GROMACS .gro file of C-alpha atoms in nm:
model
  398
    1MET     CA    1  -1.544   0.716   0.364
    2SER     CA    2  -1.657   1.034   0.501
    3VAL     CA    3  -1.499   1.375   0.458
    4GLN     CA    4  -1.240   1.484   0.573
    5SER     CA    5  -1.321   1.876   0.775
    6PRO     CA    6  -0.963   2.086   0.733
    7VAL     CA    7  -0.791   2.135   1.017
    8VAL     CA    8  -0.458   2.276   0.922
    9ALA     CA    9  -0.414   2.671   0.836
   10SER     CA   10  -0.515   2.722   0.486
   11ASP     CA   11  -0.157   2.922   0.540
   12ALA     CA   12   0.025   2.600   0.583
   13PRO     CA   13   0.312   2.590   0.344
   14ALA     CA   14   0.296   2.252   0.232
   15LEU     CA   15  -0.067   2.288   0.166
   16GLU     CA   16  -0.016   2.659  -0.015
   17ALA     CA   17   0.228   2.508  -0.261
   18PHE     CA   18   0.033   2.219  -0.333
   19VAL     CA   19  -0.295   2.443  -0.412
   20LYS     CA   20  -0.064   2.644  -0.640
   21ARG     CA   21   0.085   2.400  -0.838
   22SER     CA   22  -0.204   2.242  -0.940
   23SER     CA   23  -0.363   2.193  -1.225
   24GLY     CA   24  -0.748   2.164  -1.137
   25HIS     CA   25  -0.907   2.022  -0.791
   26GLY     CA   26  -0.700   2.282  -0.624
   27ALA     CA   27  -1.014   2.427  -0.420
   28ALA     CA   28  -1.090   2.048  -0.335
   29LEU     CA   29  -0.773   2.067  -0.186
   30ALA     CA   30  -0.774   2.326  -0.021
   31GLU     CA   31  -1.109   2.277   0.161
   32ILE     CA   32  -0.944   1.939   0.262
   33GLY     CA   33  -0.674   2.077   0.461
   34LEU     CA   34  -0.364   1.790   0.610
   35PRO     CA   35  -0.522   1.619   0.804
   36THR     CA   36  -0.381   1.585   1.160
   37ARG     CA   37  -0.478   1.395   1.452
   38ARG     CA   38  -0.788   1.554   1.491
   39VAL     CA   39  -0.907   1.322   1.195
   40GLU     CA   40  -1.057   0.984   1.282
   41ALA     CA   41  -0.873   0.842   0.988
   42TRP     CA   42  -0.509   1.023   1.050
   43ARG     CA   43  -0.538   0.982   1.421
   44TYR     CA   44  -0.212   0.782   1.424
   45THR     CA   45  -0.073   0.866   1.139
   46PRO     CA   46  -0.011   1.280   1.154
   47LEU     CA   47   0.124   1.509   0.833
   48ARG     CA   48   0.296   1.746   1.080
   49ALA     CA   49   0.630   1.630   0.920
   50ILE     CA   50   0.524   1.745   0.607
   51ALA     CA   51   0.344   2.082   0.663
   52ASP     CA   52   0.612   2.347   0.701
   53THR     CA   53   0.808   2.266   0.365
   54ALA     CA   54   0.674   2.414   0.034
   55TRP     CA   55   0.697   2.137  -0.172
   56THR     CA   56   0.780   2.164  -0.589
   57GLN     CA   57   0.797   1.989  -0.844
   58ALA     CA   58   1.062   1.700  -0.930
   59ALA     CA   59   1.298   1.777  -1.182
   60PRO     CA   60   1.342   1.493  -1.435
   61LEU     CA   61   1.677   1.228  -1.289
   62ALA     CA   62   1.956   1.195  -1.474
   63SER     CA   63   2.075   0.886  -1.613
   64GLU     CA   64   2.299   0.810  -1.377
   65ALA     CA   65   2.067   0.877  -1.054
   66VAL     CA   66   1.843   0.618  -1.210
   67SER     CA   67   2.174   0.364  -1.272
   68ALA     CA   68   2.207   0.411  -0.900
   69LEU     CA   69   1.886   0.355  -0.752
   70LEU     CA   70   1.794   0.050  -0.924
   71ASP     CA   71   2.119  -0.109  -0.862
   72GLY     CA   72   2.007  -0.342  -0.547
   73LEU     CA   73   1.663  -0.343  -0.575
   74PRO     CA   74   1.516  -0.699  -0.571
   75LEU     CA   75   1.343  -0.715  -0.916
   76PRO     CA   76   1.236  -0.981  -1.177
   77GLU     CA   77   1.532  -1.078  -1.430
   78SER     CA   78   1.326  -1.067  -1.756
   79GLY     CA   79   0.933  -0.972  -1.843
   80ALA     CA   80   0.777  -0.617  -1.935
   81ARG     CA   81   0.891  -0.385  -1.715
   82MET     CA   82   0.776  -0.017  -1.671
   83VAL     CA   83   0.991   0.249  -1.564
   84TYR     CA   84   0.919   0.603  -1.402
   85GLY     CA   85   1.159   0.860  -1.295
   86ASN     CA   86   1.009   1.156  -1.054
   87GLY     CA   87   0.692   1.100  -1.254
   88ARG     CA   88   0.810   1.072  -1.594
   89PHE     CA   89   0.837   0.809  -1.806
   90LEU     CA   90   1.129   0.636  -1.889
   91GLU     CA   91   1.096   0.513  -2.259
   92GLY     CA   92   1.469   0.385  -2.268
   93LEU     CA   93   1.407   0.164  -1.986
   94SER     CA   94   1.095   0.038  -2.011
   95VAL     CA   95   0.975  -0.247  -2.192
   96PRO     CA   96   0.572  -0.259  -2.226
   97LEU     CA   97   0.323  -0.543  -2.249
   98ASP     CA   98   0.195  -0.600  -2.618
   99ILE     CA   99  -0.128  -0.676  -2.501
  100ALA     CA  100  -0.197  -0.417  -2.321
  101GLN     CA  101  -0.405  -0.102  -2.529
  102GLN     CA  102  -0.531   0.212  -2.324
  103ALA     CA  103  -0.780   0.253  -2.073
  104SER     CA  104  -1.030   0.383  -2.004
  105ASP     CA  105  -1.087   0.733  -1.794
  106HIS     CA  106  -1.240   0.610  -1.521
  107VAL     CA  107  -1.185   0.760  -1.222
  108SER     CA  108  -1.305   0.654  -0.872
  109PRO     CA  109  -1.516   0.962  -0.676
  110LEU     CA  110  -1.299   0.888  -0.339
  111LYS     CA  111  -1.421   1.274  -0.274
  112GLY     CA  112  -1.264   1.386   0.089
  113VAL     CA  113  -0.996   1.115   0.113
  114PHE     CA  114  -0.668   1.336   0.102
  115SER     CA  115  -0.387   1.113  -0.059
  116ALA     CA  116  -0.679   1.067  -0.389
  117THR     CA  117  -0.744   1.447  -0.335
  118LEU     CA  118  -0.395   1.568  -0.360
  119ASN     CA  119  -0.315   1.295  -0.638
  120MET     CA  120  -0.569   1.486  -0.795
  121ALA     CA  121  -0.444   1.820  -0.801
  122LEU     CA  122  -0.082   1.714  -0.884
  123GLY     CA  123  -0.132   1.486  -1.082
  124GLU     CA  124   0.095   1.272  -1.384
  125LYS     CA  125   0.009   1.053  -1.618
  126GLY     CA  126   0.142   0.661  -1.522
  127LEU     CA  127   0.034   0.348  -1.629
  128ASP     CA  128  -0.297   0.338  -1.869
  129LEU     CA  129  -0.318  -0.034  -1.886
  130HIS     CA  130  -0.681  -0.165  -2.034
  131ILE     CA  131  -0.598  -0.569  -2.024
  132PRO     CA  132  -0.828  -0.738  -2.364
  133ALA     CA  133  -1.119  -1.001  -2.202
  134GLY     CA  134  -0.953  -1.365  -2.153
  135THR     CA  135  -0.610  -1.278  -2.231
  136ASP     CA  136  -0.346  -1.380  -1.954
  137ALA     CA  137  -0.124  -1.036  -1.977
  138GLY     CA  138   0.177  -1.173  -1.747
  139LEU     CA  139   0.385  -0.979  -1.576
  140LEU     CA  140   0.460  -0.635  -1.535
  141THR     CA  141   0.690  -0.446  -1.337
  142LEU     CA  142   0.649  -0.132  -1.207
  143ILE     CA  143   0.874   0.069  -1.078
  144SER     CA  144   0.838   0.415  -0.944
  145LEU     CA  145   1.155   0.592  -0.810
  146SER     CA  146   1.212   0.965  -0.630
  147SER     CA  147   1.503   1.170  -0.608
  148GLY     CA  148   1.553   1.493  -0.473
  149ASP     CA  149   1.515   1.753  -0.118
  150THR     CA  150   1.152   1.934  -0.119
  151VAL     CA  151   1.004   1.772  -0.382
  152SER     CA  152   0.686   1.615  -0.452
  153THR     CA  153   0.605   1.350  -0.706
  154HIS     CA  154   0.215   1.188  -0.779
  155LEU     CA  155   0.142   0.955  -1.093
  156GLN     CA  156  -0.155   0.855  -1.168
  157HIS     CA  157  -0.245   0.483  -1.278
  158ARG     CA  158  -0.551   0.333  -1.430
  159ILE     CA  159  -0.601  -0.063  -1.538
  160VAL     CA  160  -0.898  -0.247  -1.609
  161LEU     CA  161  -0.906  -0.571  -1.703
  162GLU     CA  162  -1.193  -0.698  -1.868
  163GLU     CA  163  -1.446  -0.969  -1.864
  164GLY     CA  164  -1.177  -1.328  -1.763
  165ALA     CA  165  -0.816  -1.113  -1.775
  166SER     CA  166  -0.586  -1.147  -1.549
  167LEU     CA  167  -0.195  -0.954  -1.438
  168THR     CA  168  -0.007  -0.939  -1.195
  169LEU     CA  169   0.194  -0.649  -1.105
  170TYR     CA  170   0.520  -0.637  -0.929
  171ASP     CA  171   0.503  -0.268  -0.772
  172VAL     CA  172   0.833  -0.117  -0.649
  173ASN     CA  173   0.914   0.215  -0.476
  174ALA     CA  174   1.210   0.333  -0.386
  175GLY     CA  175   1.345   0.636  -0.412
  176GLU     CA  176   1.677   0.915  -0.256
  177GLY     CA  177   1.658   1.253  -0.047
  178ARG     CA  178   1.357   1.448   0.118
  179TYR     CA  179   1.072   1.379  -0.111
  180ILE     CA  180   0.694   1.317  -0.069
  181ALA     CA  181   0.566   0.992  -0.370
  182ASN     CA  182   0.194   1.007  -0.385
  183PRO     CA  183   0.066   0.712  -0.592
  184ARG     CA  184  -0.294   0.698  -0.698
  185PHE     CA  185  -0.407   0.364  -0.873
  186ASP     CA  186  -0.794   0.306  -1.023
  187ILE     CA  187  -0.859  -0.064  -1.079
  188VAL     CA  188  -1.106  -0.202  -1.284
  189VAL     CA  189  -1.143  -0.600  -1.179
  190GLY     CA  190  -1.408  -0.741  -1.481
  191LYS     CA  191  -1.620  -1.047  -1.446
  192GLY     CA  192  -1.381  -1.339  -1.349
  193ALA     CA  193  -1.111  -1.124  -1.372
  194THR     CA  194  -0.753  -1.145  -1.152
  195LEU     CA  195  -0.507  -0.881  -1.031
  196ARG     CA  196  -0.241  -0.940  -0.813
  197HIS     CA  197  -0.101  -0.695  -0.733
  198ILE     CA  198   0.244  -0.778  -0.503
  199LYS     CA  199   0.410  -0.391  -0.358
  200LEU     CA  200   0.730  -0.329  -0.244
  201GLN     CA  201   0.813   0.001  -0.053
  202ARG     CA  202   1.137   0.084   0.023
  203GLU     CA  203   1.143   0.459  -0.005
  204SER     CA  204   1.461   0.638   0.088
  205LEU     CA  205   1.489   0.672   0.528
  206SER     CA  206   1.390   1.096   0.483
  207GLY     CA  207   1.120   0.994   0.250
  208THR     CA  208   0.747   1.059   0.284
  209HIS     CA  209   0.517   0.750   0.111
  210LEU     CA  210   0.147   0.822   0.014
  211ALA     CA  211  -0.012   0.590  -0.150
  212ILE     CA  212  -0.404   0.551  -0.258
  213VAL     CA  213  -0.538   0.209  -0.417
  214SER     CA  214  -0.944   0.242  -0.526
  215ALA     CA  215  -1.058  -0.077  -0.701
  216ASP     CA  216  -1.425  -0.239  -0.788
  217VAL     CA  217  -1.463  -0.591  -0.822
  218SER     CA  218  -1.706  -0.744  -1.018
  219GLU     CA  219  -1.879  -1.067  -1.020
  220LYS     CA  220  -1.629  -1.338  -0.991
  221GLY     CA  221  -1.366  -1.113  -0.996
  222GLU     CA  222  -1.056  -1.130  -0.752
  223TYR     CA  223  -0.796  -0.867  -0.651
  224ASP     CA  224  -0.502  -1.019  -0.454
  225SER     CA  225  -0.272  -0.792  -0.338
  226PHE     CA  226  -0.011  -0.763  -0.147
  227THR     CA  227   0.214  -0.523   0.068
  228LEU     CA  228   0.570  -0.500   0.222
  229ASN     CA  229   0.594  -0.165   0.419
  230GLN     CA  230   0.981  -0.113   0.414
  231GLY     CA  231   1.093   0.236   0.396
  232GLY     CA  232   0.981   0.567   0.439
  233SER     CA  233   1.067   0.836   0.736
  234LEU     CA  234   0.599   0.817   0.680
  235ALA     CA  235   0.439   0.536   0.494
  236ARG     CA  236   0.100   0.525   0.378
  237HIS     CA  237  -0.064   0.295   0.188
  238GLU     CA  238  -0.431   0.290   0.186
  239ALA     CA  239  -0.677   0.030   0.018
  240VAL     CA  240  -1.011   0.160  -0.078
  241VAL     CA  241  -1.228  -0.180  -0.270
  242THR     CA  242  -1.522  -0.252  -0.346
  243LEU     CA  243  -1.666  -0.566  -0.433
  244ASN     CA  244  -1.948  -0.473  -0.685
  245ALA     CA  245  -2.128  -0.793  -0.758
  246PRO     CA  246  -2.147  -1.141  -0.659
  247HIS     CA  247  -1.914  -1.373  -0.574
  248ALA     CA  248  -1.638  -1.085  -0.569
  249MET     CA  249  -1.359  -1.145  -0.384
  250VAL     CA  250  -1.063  -0.944  -0.198
  251HIS     CA  251  -0.707  -0.944  -0.062
  252VAL     CA  252  -0.581  -0.650   0.133
  253ASN     CA  253  -0.268  -0.817   0.284
  254GLY     CA  254   0.096  -0.748   0.422
  255VAL     CA  255   0.356  -0.688   0.597
  256GLN     CA  256   0.555  -0.409   0.752
  257ILE     CA  257   0.902  -0.378   0.911
  258VAL     CA  258   0.936  -0.064   1.093
  259ASP     CA  259   1.311   0.063   1.273
  260GLY     CA  260   1.428   0.406   1.430
  261GLN     CA  261   1.217   0.673   1.439
  262ARG     CA  262   1.018   0.569   1.129
  263LEU     CA  263   0.657   0.523   1.081
  264ASN     CA  264   0.515   0.249   0.886
  265ASP     CA  265   0.127   0.212   0.793
  266LEU     CA  266  -0.107  -0.001   0.660
  267THR     CA  267  -0.486   0.117   0.626
  268SER     CA  268  -0.761  -0.061   0.399
  269MET     CA  269  -1.160  -0.001   0.342
  270ILE     CA  270  -1.341  -0.315   0.202
  271HIS     CA  271  -1.740  -0.229   0.047
  272HIS     CA  272  -1.893  -0.594   0.051
  273ALA     CA  273  -2.199  -0.352  -0.222
  274ALA     CA  274  -2.352  -0.763  -0.330
  275PRO     CA  275  -2.372  -1.085  -0.156
  276ASP     CA  276  -2.175  -1.394  -0.145
  277GLY     CA  277  -1.806  -1.194  -0.189
  278SER     CA  278  -1.537  -1.268   0.043
  279SER     CA  279  -1.256  -1.048   0.171
  280ARG     CA  280  -0.944  -1.184   0.338
  281GLN     CA  281  -0.662  -0.936   0.504
  282THR     CA  282  -0.363  -1.008   0.726
  283VAL     CA  283  -0.093  -0.804   0.824
  284LYS     CA  284   0.182  -0.831   1.009
  285THR     CA  285   0.401  -0.599   1.154
  286VAL     CA  286   0.796  -0.635   1.303
  287LEU     CA  287   0.875  -0.299   1.549
  288SER     CA  288   1.203  -0.235   1.662
  289ASP     CA  289   1.425   0.080   1.802
  290ALA     CA  290   1.158   0.359   1.826
  291GLY     CA  291   0.944   0.254   1.521
  292GLN     CA  292   0.580   0.283   1.516
  293GLY     CA  293   0.308   0.082   1.293
  294VAL     CA  294  -0.066   0.147   1.169
  295PHE     CA  295  -0.284  -0.116   1.065
  296GLN     CA  296  -0.683   0.046   1.043
  297GLY     CA  297  -0.923  -0.206   0.792
  298LYS     CA  298  -1.297  -0.135   0.851
  299ILE     CA  299  -1.512  -0.403   0.615
  300LEU     CA  300  -1.849  -0.254   0.545
  301VAL     CA  301  -2.097  -0.503   0.422
  302ASP     CA  302  -2.403  -0.369   0.329
  303ARG     CA  303  -2.758  -0.491   0.385
  304VAL     CA  304  -2.842  -0.707   0.066
  305ALA     CA  305  -2.471  -0.826   0.115
  306GLN     CA  306  -2.596  -1.130   0.252
  307LYS     CA  307  -2.327  -1.444   0.288
  308THR     CA  308  -2.067  -1.224   0.301
  309ASP     CA  309  -1.753  -1.359   0.430
  310GLY     CA  310  -1.534  -1.126   0.560
  311TYR     CA  311  -1.163  -1.220   0.802
  312GLN     CA  312  -0.953  -1.021   0.885
  313MET     CA  313  -0.647  -0.991   1.146
  314ASN     CA  314  -0.336  -0.742   1.246
  315GLN     CA  315  -0.061  -0.963   1.438
  316ALA     CA  316   0.224  -0.702   1.602
  317LEU     CA  317   0.612  -0.819   1.694
  318LEU     CA  318   0.757  -0.573   1.960
  319LEU     CA  319   1.147  -0.550   1.949
  320SER     CA  320   1.169  -0.246   2.140
  321GLU     CA  321   1.001  -0.095   2.483
  322LYS     CA  322   0.961   0.193   2.225
  323ALA     CA  323   0.782   0.047   1.935
  324GLN     CA  324   0.475   0.136   1.929
  325ILE     CA  325   0.184  -0.007   1.736
  326ASN     CA  326  -0.133   0.199   1.659
  327SER     CA  327  -0.502  -0.171   1.517
  328LYS     CA  328  -0.796  -0.060   1.450
  329PRO     CA  329  -1.008  -0.355   1.346
  330GLU     CA  330  -1.368  -0.248   1.240
  331LEU     CA  331  -1.675  -0.429   1.153
  332GLU     CA  332  -1.985  -0.256   1.040
  333ILE     CA  333  -2.202  -0.474   0.893
  334TYR     CA  334  -2.622  -0.457   0.821
  335ALA     CA  335  -2.670  -0.791   0.695
  336ASP     CA  336  -2.812  -1.050   0.936
  337ASP     CA  337  -2.681  -1.361   0.739
  338VAL     CA  338  -2.287  -1.298   0.738
  339LYS     CA  339  -1.975  -1.479   0.823
  340CYS     CA  340  -1.743  -1.202   0.928
  341SER     CA  341  -1.437  -1.183   1.285
  342HIS     CA  342  -1.109  -0.985   1.312
  343GLY     CA  343  -0.880  -0.991   1.561
  344ALA     CA  344  -0.565  -0.823   1.688
  345THR     CA  345  -0.244  -0.917   1.855
  346VAL     CA  346   0.073  -0.800   2.017
  347GLY     CA  347   0.425  -0.994   2.179
  348ALA     CA  348   0.729  -0.987   2.203
  349LEU     CA  349   0.948  -1.303   2.119
  350ASP     CA  350   0.957  -1.570   2.287
  351ASP     CA  351   1.206  -1.592   2.570
  352GLU     CA  352   1.160  -2.012   2.515
  353GLN     CA  353   1.203  -1.997   2.194
  354LEU     CA  354   1.549  -1.815   2.225
  355PHE     CA  355   1.711  -1.943   2.496
  356TYR     CA  356   1.628  -2.256   2.375
  357LEU     CA  357   1.794  -2.165   1.989
  358ARG     CA  358   2.076  -2.012   2.199
  359SER     CA  359   2.119  -2.329   2.368
  360ARG     CA  360   2.217  -2.481   2.043
  361GLY     CA  361   2.500  -2.252   1.913
  362VAL     CA  362   2.272  -2.004   1.733
  363PRO     CA  363   2.393  -1.653   1.797
  364GLU     CA  364   2.137  -1.454   1.963
  365ALA     CA  365   2.106  -1.204   1.619
  366GLN     CA  366   2.049  -1.492   1.414
  367ALA     CA  367   1.833  -1.639   1.685
  368ARG     CA  368   1.641  -1.359   1.722
  369ASP     CA  369   1.619  -1.392   1.313
  370ILE     CA  370   1.484  -1.693   1.279
  371LEU     CA  371   1.219  -1.621   1.551
  372VAL     CA  372   1.079  -1.261   1.322
  373ARG     CA  373   1.091  -1.476   0.981
  374ALA     CA  374   0.894  -1.767   1.180
  375PHE     CA  375   0.663  -1.490   1.297
  376LEU     CA  376   0.659  -1.388   0.897
  377ILE     CA  377   0.606  -1.699   0.746
  378ASP     CA  378   0.215  -1.714   0.746
  379ALA     CA  379   0.161  -1.365   0.578
  380LEU     CA  380   0.461  -1.413   0.303
  381ASP     CA  381   0.317  -1.726   0.245
  382LEU     CA  382  -0.008  -1.559   0.089
  383VAL     CA  383   0.191  -1.412  -0.201
  384ALA     CA  384   0.131  -1.725  -0.403
  385ASP     CA  385   0.407  -1.613  -0.736
  386GLU     CA  386   0.701  -1.772  -0.602
  387ALA     CA  387   0.946  -1.581  -0.780
  388LEU     CA  388   0.827  -1.296  -0.610
  389ARG     CA  389   0.779  -1.387  -0.264
  390ASP     CA  390   1.145  -1.485  -0.259
  391LEU     CA  391   1.243  -1.108  -0.401
  392LEU     CA  392   0.989  -0.916  -0.095
  393VAL     CA  393   1.258  -1.185   0.127
  394ARG     CA  394   1.568  -1.067  -0.014
  395SER     CA  395   1.449  -0.688   0.020
  396MET     CA  396   1.338  -0.761   0.430
  397ALA     CA  397   1.748  -0.923   0.410
  398SER     CA  398   1.911  -0.597   0.268
   0.00000   0.00000   0.00000
């Protein structure tokens, strides 16, 4: 990714506060600044809503606040669980994986990427997992809770899967108040290993979510991700994935449900740096009221990455004349023996289908809901774990 030039005054209250709080990398954060629409990567997702606030470190969460936030979240009834509140590990509510070891200090050098630079400057210790070779670690639920007014959290997670290892991560984000949640994942998927990363983003309707995932995938490894963007006044999930050995695979799929005046953004950059790799991206967005959706997906294929198979599709359903979708699929290909395609569609509910359901006695609200679910089913079916898929559907209905 290219370096983003600073385009916000250095005395912006948010930037000043972040740099002052930084224990390191403050200079890099000051140099990159807060991006505005003049930065191409943030053209559709400006951060002016957070620029004028001097964000402070979040205080520890009281047990009553934690219980209130956990109530109603669609969570598995059993399995390993790691819970964080306002950037702090809540040991009493957590059940760690028995087989996980401490991860390496691997951190991807995402120079010039704002969300990553902000996290590096203010990072708080999060997951630190090393799954040994050949180990199926099962399901781990990661719960990140935020609460407060004009506060920010910056959890740093590191996950390393050795050869042939596997892990399913259910990543839940929620909160109350006006805050910034800025999590970062540094992921290494070893040879023949598989990481399934299912994310539920349902932050406070006044909250901001700026997430960055960096994943390096080795030979015959697979990073299979799905994001449900459902909350936040402004929410951006950004994935930067490198397929650095033959036959590596990545899925960056998602659904965005945007209403009110909220903005949800799913941005990805998939780098095919070795031959015979495959990538799949299917993102569907449903927008109502004055909601805004953003999809930016780039596939970069190096000259050495012959036999690459890349697919990218973004589809949006507009339920209101005021709703807006900005879609920017990109292909940058330097190899001459590849199979890559991308596309985008925008539409409204089919009046004939709606009339058909109404004529058979289905109330209008229920008929519209049926058609919306039919639009989303192809994307949701990409979540292979049926139990987790059902939890996402429950969240959409709540």
